[in-house]
Amino acid sequence: MNAIQIRTMARDFILKEFLPGEMPENLTDSTELITGGILDSLATLKLVAYLEKSCGIEIAPDELVPENLNSIAHIANFVQSKQART
């Protein structure tokens, strides 16, 4: 799965699950998801479960940090690095 596919998939999921009714163009690749208050701890876990299932990866508890999940760009880079290791 390439970065564009991961970004599209993550954006669609976040809009549907956590920002219903939000204009898609308002959720950019650099929008802060965790530090910006869009994702709380439960929402982050729901996103992680979705990424694991959809991308065929396993995310360890110590990887649940803003550096990996705080924006769509971070998510795409993180998922690609996880897929490269499998």
mmCIF file of N, CA, C and O in Angstrom:
data_model
loop_
_atom_site.group_PDB
_atom_site.id
_atom_site.type_symbol
_atom_site.label_atom_id
_atom_site.label_comp_id
_atom_site.label_asym_id
_atom_site.label_seq_id
_atom_site.Cartn_x
_atom_site.Cartn_y
_atom_site.Cartn_z
ATOM 1 N N MET A 1 0.847 -1.171 0.000
ATOM 2 C CA MET A 1 0.000 0.000 0.000
ATOM 3 C C MET A 1 0.898 1.241 0.000
ATOM 4 O O MET A 1 1.804 1.346 0.818
ATOM 5 N N ASN A 2 0.640 2.181 -0.909
ATOM 6 C CA ASN A 2 1.502 3.356 -0.971
ATOM 7 C C ASN A 2 0.980 4.467 -0.054
ATOM 8 O O ASN A 2 -0.119 4.377 0.507
ATOM 9 N N ALA A 3 1.775 5.523 0.085
ATOM 10 C CA ALA A 3 1.449 6.609 1.018
ATOM 11 C C ALA A 3 0.133 7.285 0.672
ATOM 12 O O ALA A 3 -0.655 7.627 1.568
ATOM 13 N N ILE A 4 -0.145 7.465 -0.605
ATOM 14 C CA ILE A 4 -1.395 8.127 -1.007
ATOM 15 C C ILE A 4 -2.587 7.276 -0.605
ATOM 16 O O ILE A 4 -3.590 7.794 -0.092
ATOM 17 N N GLN A 5 -2.505 5.974 -0.814
ATOM 18 C CA GLN A 5 -3.598 5.078 -0.429
ATOM 19 C C GLN A 5 -3.812 5.094 1.083
ATOM 20 O O GLN A 5 -4.952 5.121 1.549
ATOM 21 N N ILE A 6 -2.727 5.075 1.836
ATOM 22 C CA ILE A 6 -2.826 5.088 3.295
ATOM 23 C C ILE A 6 -3.438 6.404 3.764
ATOM 24 O O ILE A 6 -4.326 6.420 4.620
ATOM 25 N N ARG A 7 -2.980 7.517 3.197
ATOM 26 C CA ARG A 7 -3.523 8.826 3.579
ATOM 27 C C ARG A 7 -5.015 8.908 3.282
ATOM 28 O O ARG A 7 -5.792 9.391 4.109
ATOM 29 N N THR A 8 -5.421 8.455 2.106
ATOM 30 C CA THR A 8 -6.836 8.489 1.726
ATOM 31 C C THR A 8 -7.663 7.624 2.662
ATOM 32 O O THR A 8 -8.725 8.056 3.149
ATOM 33 N N MET A 9 -7.193 6.429 2.930
ATOM 34 C CA MET A 9 -7.901 5.502 3.806
ATOM 35 C C MET A 9 -8.035 6.077 5.216
ATOM 36 O O MET A 9 -9.109 6.058 5.818
ATOM 37 N N ALA A 10 -6.936 6.604 5.765
ATOM 38 C CA ALA A 10 -6.948 7.174 7.113
ATOM 39 C C ALA A 10 -7.863 8.396 7.169
ATOM 40 O O ALA A 10 -8.652 8.552 8.104
ATOM 41 N N ARG A 11 -7.765 9.281 6.174
ATOM 42 C CA ARG A 11 -8.603 10.483 6.138
ATOM 43 C C ARG A 11 -10.086 10.099 6.099
ATOM 44 O O ARG A 11 -10.894 10.640 6.850
ATOM 45 N N ASP A 12 -10.441 9.166 5.225
ATOM 46 C CA ASP A 12 -11.841 8.747 5.116
ATOM 47 C C ASP A 12 -12.347 8.171 6.430
ATOM 48 O O ASP A 12 -13.468 8.472 6.862
ATOM 49 N N PHE A 13 -11.539 7.356 7.094
ATOM 50 C CA PHE A 13 -11.937 6.749 8.364
ATOM 51 C C PHE A 13 -12.119 7.821 9.435
ATOM 52 O O PHE A 13 -13.120 7.821 10.153
ATOM 53 N N ILE A 14 -11.171 8.735 9.543
ATOM 54 C CA ILE A 14 -11.238 9.782 10.573
ATOM 55 C C ILE A 14 -12.450 10.677 10.336
ATOM 56 O O ILE A 14 -13.174 11.015 11.277
ATOM 57 N N LEU A 15 -12.697 11.049 9.084
ATOM 58 C CA LEU A 15 -13.866 11.879 8.788
ATOM 59 C C LEU A 15 -15.162 11.162 9.147
ATOM 60 O O LEU A 15 -16.055 11.747 9.762
ATOM 61 N N LYS A 16 -15.259 9.913 8.776
ATOM 62 C CA LYS A 16 -16.482 9.139 9.017
ATOM 63 C C LYS A 16 -16.706 8.889 10.506
ATOM 64 O O LYS A 16 -17.820 9.069 11.018
ATOM 65 N N GLU A 17 -15.659 8.481 11.218
ATOM 66 C CA GLU A 17 -15.808 8.064 12.612
ATOM 67 C C GLU A 17 -15.763 9.204 13.632
ATOM 68 O O GLU A 17 -16.442 9.137 14.645
ATOM 69 N N PHE A 18 -14.939 10.216 13.371
ATOM 70 C CA PHE A 18 -14.678 11.219 14.408
ATOM 71 C C PHE A 18 -15.070 12.636 14.023
ATOM 72 O O PHE A 18 -15.175 13.499 14.887
ATOM 73 N N LEU A 19 -15.279 12.894 12.733
ATOM 74 C CA LEU A 19 -15.630 14.241 12.283
ATOM 75 C C LEU A 19 -16.795 14.213 11.294
ATOM 76 O O LEU A 19 -16.708 14.782 10.205
ATOM 77 N N PRO A 20 -17.899 13.559 11.645
ATOM 78 C CA PRO A 20 -19.016 13.498 10.695
ATOM 79 C C PRO A 20 -19.505 14.905 10.364
ATOM 80 O O PRO A 20 -19.634 15.752 11.235
ATOM 81 N N GLY A 21 -19.717 15.140 9.088
ATOM 82 C CA GLY A 21 -20.197 16.434 8.641
ATOM 83 C C GLY A 21 -19.106 17.452 8.367
ATOM 84 O O GLY A 21 -19.368 18.518 7.813
ATOM 85 N N GLU A 22 -17.885 17.143 8.734
ATOM 86 C CA GLU A 22 -16.756 18.054 8.489
ATOM 87 C C GLU A 22 -16.427 18.070 6.996
ATOM 88 O O GLU A 22 -16.523 17.048 6.324
ATOM 89 N N MET A 23 -16.045 19.204 6.494
ATOM 90 C CA MET A 23 -15.627 19.310 5.099
ATOM 91 C C MET A 23 -14.281 18.579 4.946
ATOM 92 O O MET A 23 -13.336 18.878 5.689
ATOM 93 N N PRO A 24 -14.181 17.638 4.018
ATOM 94 C CA PRO A 24 -12.940 16.869 3.858
ATOM 95 C C PRO A 24 -11.708 17.730 3.664
ATOM 96 O O PRO A 24 -10.629 17.393 4.156
ATOM 97 N N GLU A 25 -11.842 18.861 2.976
ATOM 98 C CA GLU A 25 -10.671 19.705 2.737
ATOM 99 C C GLU A 25 -10.145 20.365 4.015
ATOM 100 O O GLU A 25 -9.018 20.855 4.054
ATOM 101 N N ASN A 26 -10.933 20.349 5.085
ATOM 102 C CA ASN A 26 -10.475 20.897 6.362
ATOM 103 C C ASN A 26 -9.550 19.943 7.113
ATOM 104 O O ASN A 26 -8.877 20.354 8.054
ATOM 105 N N LEU A 27 -9.544 18.677 6.715
ATOM 106 C CA LEU A 27 -8.662 17.684 7.339
ATOM 107 C C LEU A 27 -7.470 17.480 6.404
ATOM 108 O O LEU A 27 -7.524 16.683 5.472
ATOM 109 N N THR A 28 -6.414 18.236 6.648
ATOM 110 C CA THR A 28 -5.236 18.169 5.784
ATOM 111 C C THR A 28 -4.273 17.110 6.292
ATOM 112 O O THR A 28 -4.448 16.567 7.388
ATOM 113 N N ASP A 29 -3.233 16.853 5.519
ATOM 114 C CA ASP A 29 -2.224 15.878 5.920
ATOM 115 C C ASP A 29 -1.499 16.292 7.194
ATOM 116 O O ASP A 29 -0.941 15.454 7.888
ATOM 117 N N SER A 30 -1.494 17.589 7.496
ATOM 118 C CA SER A 30 -0.761 18.069 8.674
ATOM 119 C C SER A 30 -1.663 18.477 9.842
ATOM 120 O O SER A 30 -1.160 18.939 10.868
ATOM 121 N N THR A 31 -2.978 18.291 9.714
ATOM 122 C CA THR A 31 -3.880 18.604 10.828
ATOM 123 C C THR A 31 -3.482 17.769 12.047
ATOM 124 O O THR A 31 -3.326 16.552 11.938
ATOM 125 N N GLU A 32 -3.312 18.430 13.190
ATOM 126 C CA GLU A 32 -2.923 17.719 14.415
ATOM 127 C C GLU A 32 -4.132 16.981 14.981
ATOM 128 O O GLU A 32 -5.113 17.600 15.384
ATOM 129 N N LEU A 33 -4.036 15.675 15.006
ATOM 130 C CA LEU A 33 -5.158 14.831 15.419
ATOM 131 C C LEU A 33 -5.215 14.629 16.929
ATOM 132 O O LEU A 33 -6.280 14.732 17.536
ATOM 133 N N ILE A 34 -4.079 14.319 17.533
ATOM 134 C CA ILE A 34 -4.042 14.038 18.969
ATOM 135 C C ILE A 34 -3.852 15.337 19.746
ATOM 136 O O ILE A 34 -4.676 15.676 20.599
ATOM 137 N N THR A 35 -2.798 16.071 19.436
ATOM 138 C CA THR A 35 -2.539 17.315 20.156
ATOM 139 C C THR A 35 -3.576 18.385 19.833
ATOM 140 O O THR A 35 -3.765 19.315 20.609
ATOM 141 N N GLY A 36 -4.277 18.241 18.713
ATOM 142 C CA GLY A 36 -5.344 19.176 18.343
ATOM 143 C C GLY A 36 -6.693 18.808 18.918
ATOM 144 O O GLY A 36 -7.676 19.512 18.712
ATOM 145 N N GLY A 37 -6.773 17.675 19.629
ATOM 146 C CA GLY A 37 -8.009 17.284 20.293
ATOM 147 C C GLY A 37 -9.022 16.547 19.433
ATOM 148 O O GLY A 37 -10.134 16.275 19.883
ATOM 149 N N ILE A 38 -8.672 16.192 18.218
ATOM 150 C CA ILE A 38 -9.599 15.440 17.368
ATOM 151 C C ILE A 38 -9.705 13.991 17.848
ATOM 152 O O ILE A 38 -10.788 13.421 17.899
ATOM 153 N N LEU A 39 -8.553 13.410 18.221
ATOM 154 C CA LEU A 39 -8.535 12.032 18.717
ATOM 155 C C LEU A 39 -8.207 12.019 20.207
ATOM 156 O O LEU A 39 -7.166 12.514 20.612
ATOM 157 N N ASP A 40 -9.106 11.435 20.999
ATOM 158 C CA ASP A 40 -8.782 11.185 22.402
ATOM 159 C C ASP A 40 -8.218 9.769 22.484
ATOM 160 O O ASP A 40 -7.990 9.120 21.460
ATOM 161 N N SER A 41 -7.992 9.275 23.686
ATOM 162 C CA SER A 41 -7.348 7.971 23.823
ATOM 163 C C SER A 41 -8.198 6.840 23.224
ATOM 164 O O SER A 41 -7.663 5.953 22.553
ATOM 165 N N LEU A 42 -9.498 6.882 23.422
ATOM 166 C CA LEU A 42 -10.360 5.829 22.871
ATOM 167 C C LEU A 42 -10.420 5.905 21.347
ATOM 168 O O LEU A 42 -10.391 4.882 20.662
ATOM 169 N N ALA A 43 -10.502 7.110 20.821
ATOM 170 C CA ALA A 43 -10.526 7.283 19.369
ATOM 171 C C ALA A 43 -9.201 6.817 18.758
ATOM 172 O O ALA A 43 -9.186 6.203 17.686
ATOM 173 N N THR A 44 -8.106 7.092 19.434
ATOM 174 C CA THR A 44 -6.796 6.648 18.948
ATOM 175 C C THR A 44 -6.747 5.127 18.888
ATOM 176 O O THR A 44 -6.261 4.552 17.908
ATOM 177 N N LEU A 45 -7.254 4.463 19.915
ATOM 178 C CA LEU A 45 -7.279 2.994 19.912
ATOM 179 C C LEU A 45 -8.160 2.459 18.794
ATOM 180 O O LEU A 45 -7.832 1.445 18.157
ATOM 181 N N LYS A 46 -9.274 3.111 18.529
ATOM 182 C CA LYS A 46 -10.157 2.698 17.440
ATOM 183 C C LYS A 46 -9.451 2.865 16.091
ATOM 184 O O LYS A 46 -9.541 1.998 15.222
ATOM 185 N N LEU A 47 -8.729 3.962 15.925
ATOM 186 C CA LEU A 47 -7.961 4.189 14.703
ATOM 187 C C LEU A 47 -6.875 3.130 14.554
ATOM 188 O O LEU A 47 -6.679 2.572 13.469
ATOM 189 N N VAL A 48 -6.186 2.822 15.634
ATOM 190 C CA VAL A 48 -5.122 1.811 15.601
ATOM 191 C C VAL A 48 -5.691 0.450 15.204
ATOM 192 O O VAL A 48 -5.115 -0.250 14.365
ATOM 193 N N ALA A 49 -6.823 0.072 15.777
ATOM 194 C CA ALA A 49 -7.448 -1.207 15.423
ATOM 195 C C ALA A 49 -7.791 -1.237 13.933
ATOM 196 O O ALA A 49 -7.584 -2.250 13.253
ATOM 197 N N TYR A 50 -8.297 -0.132 13.429
ATOM 198 C CA TYR A 50 -8.628 -0.036 12.004
ATOM 199 C C TYR A 50 -7.371 -0.170 11.146
ATOM 200 O O TYR A 50 -7.371 -0.902 10.145
ATOM 201 N N LEU A 51 -6.308 0.531 11.515
ATOM 202 C CA LEU A 51 -5.066 0.461 10.747
ATOM 203 C C LEU A 51 -4.482 -0.944 10.764
ATOM 204 O O LEU A 51 -4.005 -1.440 9.735
ATOM 205 N N GLU A 52 -4.509 -1.581 11.926
ATOM 206 C CA GLU A 52 -3.981 -2.951 12.023
ATOM 207 C C GLU A 52 -4.736 -3.888 11.097
ATOM 208 O O GLU A 52 -4.138 -4.670 10.355
ATOM 209 N N LYS A 53 -6.052 -3.801 11.132
ATOM 210 C CA LYS A 53 -6.882 -4.692 10.320
ATOM 211 C C LYS A 53 -6.751 -4.375 8.829
ATOM 212 O O LYS A 53 -6.583 -5.271 8.006
ATOM 213 N N SER A 54 -6.824 -3.102 8.486
ATOM 214 C CA SER A 54 -6.827 -2.700 7.082
ATOM 215 C C SER A 54 -5.467 -2.815 6.411
ATOM 216 O O SER A 54 -5.389 -3.051 5.201
ATOM 217 N N CYS A 55 -4.408 -2.618 7.171
ATOM 218 C CA CYS A 55 -3.066 -2.575 6.581
ATOM 219 C C CYS A 55 -2.242 -3.821 6.883
ATOM 220 O O CYS A 55 -1.100 -3.925 6.431
ATOM 221 N N GLY A 56 -2.786 -4.736 7.675
ATOM 222 C CA GLY A 56 -2.070 -5.967 7.981
ATOM 223 C C GLY A 56 -0.819 -5.748 8.805
ATOM 224 O O GLY A 56 0.204 -6.391 8.573
ATOM 225 N N ILE A 57 -0.901 -4.823 9.759
ATOM 226 C CA ILE A 57 0.248 -4.541 10.620
ATOM 227 C C ILE A 57 -0.141 -4.757 12.071
ATOM 228 O O ILE A 57 -1.316 -4.881 12.392
ATOM 229 N N GLU A 58 0.855 -4.810 12.935
ATOM 230 C CA GLU A 58 0.635 -4.893 14.368
ATOM 231 C C GLU A 58 1.333 -3.695 14.999
ATOM 232 O O GLU A 58 2.501 -3.441 14.737
ATOM 233 N N ILE A 59 0.580 -2.954 15.816
ATOM 234 C CA ILE A 59 1.124 -1.756 16.446
ATOM 235 C C ILE A 59 1.292 -2.024 17.935
ATOM 236 O O ILE A 59 0.334 -2.364 18.619
ATOM 237 N N ALA A 60 2.516 -1.885 18.410
ATOM 238 C CA ALA A 60 2.833 -2.148 19.815
ATOM 239 C C ALA A 60 2.396 -0.962 20.683
ATOM 240 O O ALA A 60 2.335 0.173 20.201
ATOM 241 N N PRO A 61 2.098 -1.234 21.954
ATOM 242 C CA PRO A 61 1.680 -0.138 22.846
ATOM 243 C C PRO A 61 2.669 1.023 22.899
ATOM 244 O O PRO A 61 2.251 2.180 22.965
ATOM 245 N N ASP A 62 3.956 0.744 22.832
ATOM 246 C CA ASP A 62 4.940 1.828 22.903
ATOM 247 C C ASP A 62 5.018 2.643 21.612
ATOM 248 O O ASP A 62 5.714 3.659 21.550
ATOM 249 N N GLU A 63 4.293 2.227 20.581
ATOM 250 C CA GLU A 63 4.256 2.967 19.321
ATOM 251 C C GLU A 63 3.056 3.920 19.250
ATOM 252 O O GLU A 63 2.909 4.654 18.283
ATOM 253 N N LEU A 64 2.217 3.901 20.274
ATOM 254 C CA LEU A 64 1.027 4.758 20.316
ATOM 255 C C LEU A 64 1.411 6.149 20.818
ATOM 256 O O LEU A 64 0.976 6.579 21.886
ATOM 257 N N VAL A 65 2.197 6.834 20.034
ATOM 258 C CA VAL A 65 2.706 8.148 20.415
ATOM 259 C C VAL A 65 2.379 9.151 19.310
ATOM 260 O O VAL A 65 2.207 8.770 18.146
ATOM 261 N N PRO A 66 2.285 10.436 19.660
ATOM 262 C CA PRO A 66 1.977 11.450 18.651
ATOM 263 C C PRO A 66 2.932 11.449 17.461
ATOM 264 O O PRO A 66 2.513 11.739 16.337
ATOM 265 N N GLU A 67 4.178 11.110 17.677
ATOM 266 C CA GLU A 67 5.132 11.078 16.565
ATOM 267 C C GLU A 67 4.678 10.132 15.449
ATOM 268 O O GLU A 67 5.035 10.316 14.294
ATOM 269 N N ASN A 68 3.900 9.126 15.796
ATOM 270 C CA ASN A 68 3.417 8.157 14.809
ATOM 271 C C ASN A 68 1.994 8.419 14.334
ATOM 272 O O ASN A 68 1.633 8.003 13.229
ATOM 273 N N LEU A 69 1.179 9.074 15.150
ATOM 274 C CA LEU A 69 -0.260 9.125 14.876
ATOM 275 C C LEU A 69 -0.880 10.517 14.922
ATOM 276 O O LEU A 69 -2.097 10.646 14.851
ATOM 277 N N ASN A 70 -0.096 11.575 15.025
ATOM 278 C CA ASN A 70 -0.660 12.902 15.253
ATOM 279 C C ASN A 70 -1.173 13.604 13.999
ATOM 280 O O ASN A 70 -1.835 14.612 14.092
ATOM 281 N N SER A 71 -0.883 13.065 12.832
ATOM 282 C CA SER A 71 -1.408 13.647 11.595
ATOM 283 C C SER A 71 -1.534 12.538 10.556
ATOM 284 O O SER A 71 -0.972 11.450 10.720
ATOM 285 N N ILE A 72 -2.242 12.840 9.501
ATOM 286 C CA ILE A 72 -2.386 11.857 8.437
ATOM 287 C C ILE A 72 -1.022 11.562 7.803
ATOM 288 O O ILE A 72 -0.720 10.418 7.484
ATOM 289 N N ALA A 73 -0.188 12.589 7.683
ATOM 290 C CA ALA A 73 1.165 12.371 7.144
ATOM 291 C C ALA A 73 1.975 11.456 8.060
ATOM 292 O O ALA A 73 2.651 10.537 7.584
ATOM 293 N N HIS A 74 1.896 11.685 9.381
ATOM 294 C CA HIS A 74 2.596 10.814 10.337
ATOM 295 C C HIS A 74 2.088 9.373 10.225
ATOM 296 O O HIS A 74 2.871 8.424 10.234
ATOM 297 N N ILE A 75 0.772 9.220 10.135
ATOM 298 C CA ILE A 75 0.171 7.885 10.040
ATOM 299 C C ILE A 75 0.679 7.170 8.790
ATOM 300 O O ILE A 75 1.076 6.006 8.858
ATOM 301 N N ALA A 76 0.670 7.852 7.657
ATOM 302 C CA ALA A 76 1.114 7.227 6.402
ATOM 303 C C ALA A 76 2.572 6.787 6.490
ATOM 304 O O ALA A 76 2.917 5.663 6.102
ATOM 305 N N ASN A 77 3.437 7.657 7.022
ATOM 306 C CA ASN A 77 4.853 7.299 7.163
ATOM 307 C C ASN A 77 5.036 6.126 8.112
ATOM 308 O O ASN A 77 5.820 5.211 7.842
ATOM 309 N N PHE A 78 4.309 6.158 9.226
ATOM 310 C CA PHE A 78 4.405 5.092 10.229
ATOM 311 C C PHE A 78 3.932 3.751 9.656
ATOM 312 O O PHE A 78 4.619 2.736 9.786
ATOM 313 N N VAL A 79 2.770 3.745 9.015
ATOM 314 C CA VAL A 79 2.233 2.498 8.457
ATOM 315 C C VAL A 79 3.176 1.953 7.388
ATOM 316 O O VAL A 79 3.454 0.749 7.361
ATOM 317 N N GLN A 80 3.690 2.828 6.539
ATOM 318 C CA GLN A 80 4.624 2.349 5.509
ATOM 319 C C GLN A 80 5.878 1.742 6.130
ATOM 320 O O GLN A 80 6.369 0.725 5.660
ATOM 321 N N SER A 81 6.378 2.354 7.208
ATOM 322 C CA SER A 81 7.571 1.791 7.849
ATOM 323 C C SER A 81 7.255 0.435 8.483
ATOM 324 O O SER A 81 8.082 -0.466 8.458
ATOM 325 N N LYS A 82 6.050 0.290 9.033
ATOM 326 C CA LYS A 82 5.644 -0.996 9.628
ATOM 327 C C LYS A 82 5.496 -2.058 8.522
ATOM 328 O O LYS A 82 5.906 -3.201 8.706
ATOM 329 N N GLN A 83 4.927 -1.683 7.395
ATOM 330 C CA GLN A 83 4.742 -2.637 6.300
ATOM 331 C C GLN A 83 6.086 -3.054 5.709
ATOM 332 O O GLN A 83 6.247 -4.198 5.305
ATOM 333 N N ALA A 84 7.039 -2.160 5.693
ATOM 334 C CA ALA A 84 8.360 -2.475 5.150
ATOM 335 C C ALA A 84 9.091 -3.492 6.004
ATOM 336 O O ALA A 84 9.926 -4.253 5.517
ATOM 337 N N ARG A 85 8.752 -3.526 7.302
ATOM 338 C CA ARG A 85 9.421 -4.456 8.226
ATOM 339 C C ARG A 85 8.791 -5.845 8.211
ATOM 340 O O ARG A 85 9.329 -6.767 8.808
ATOM 341 N N THR A 86 7.627 -5.997 7.588
ATOM 342 C CA THR A 86 6.966 -7.309 7.606
ATOM 343 C C THR A 86 7.229 -8.085 6.342
ATOM 344 O O THR A 86 7.748 -7.641 5.387
#
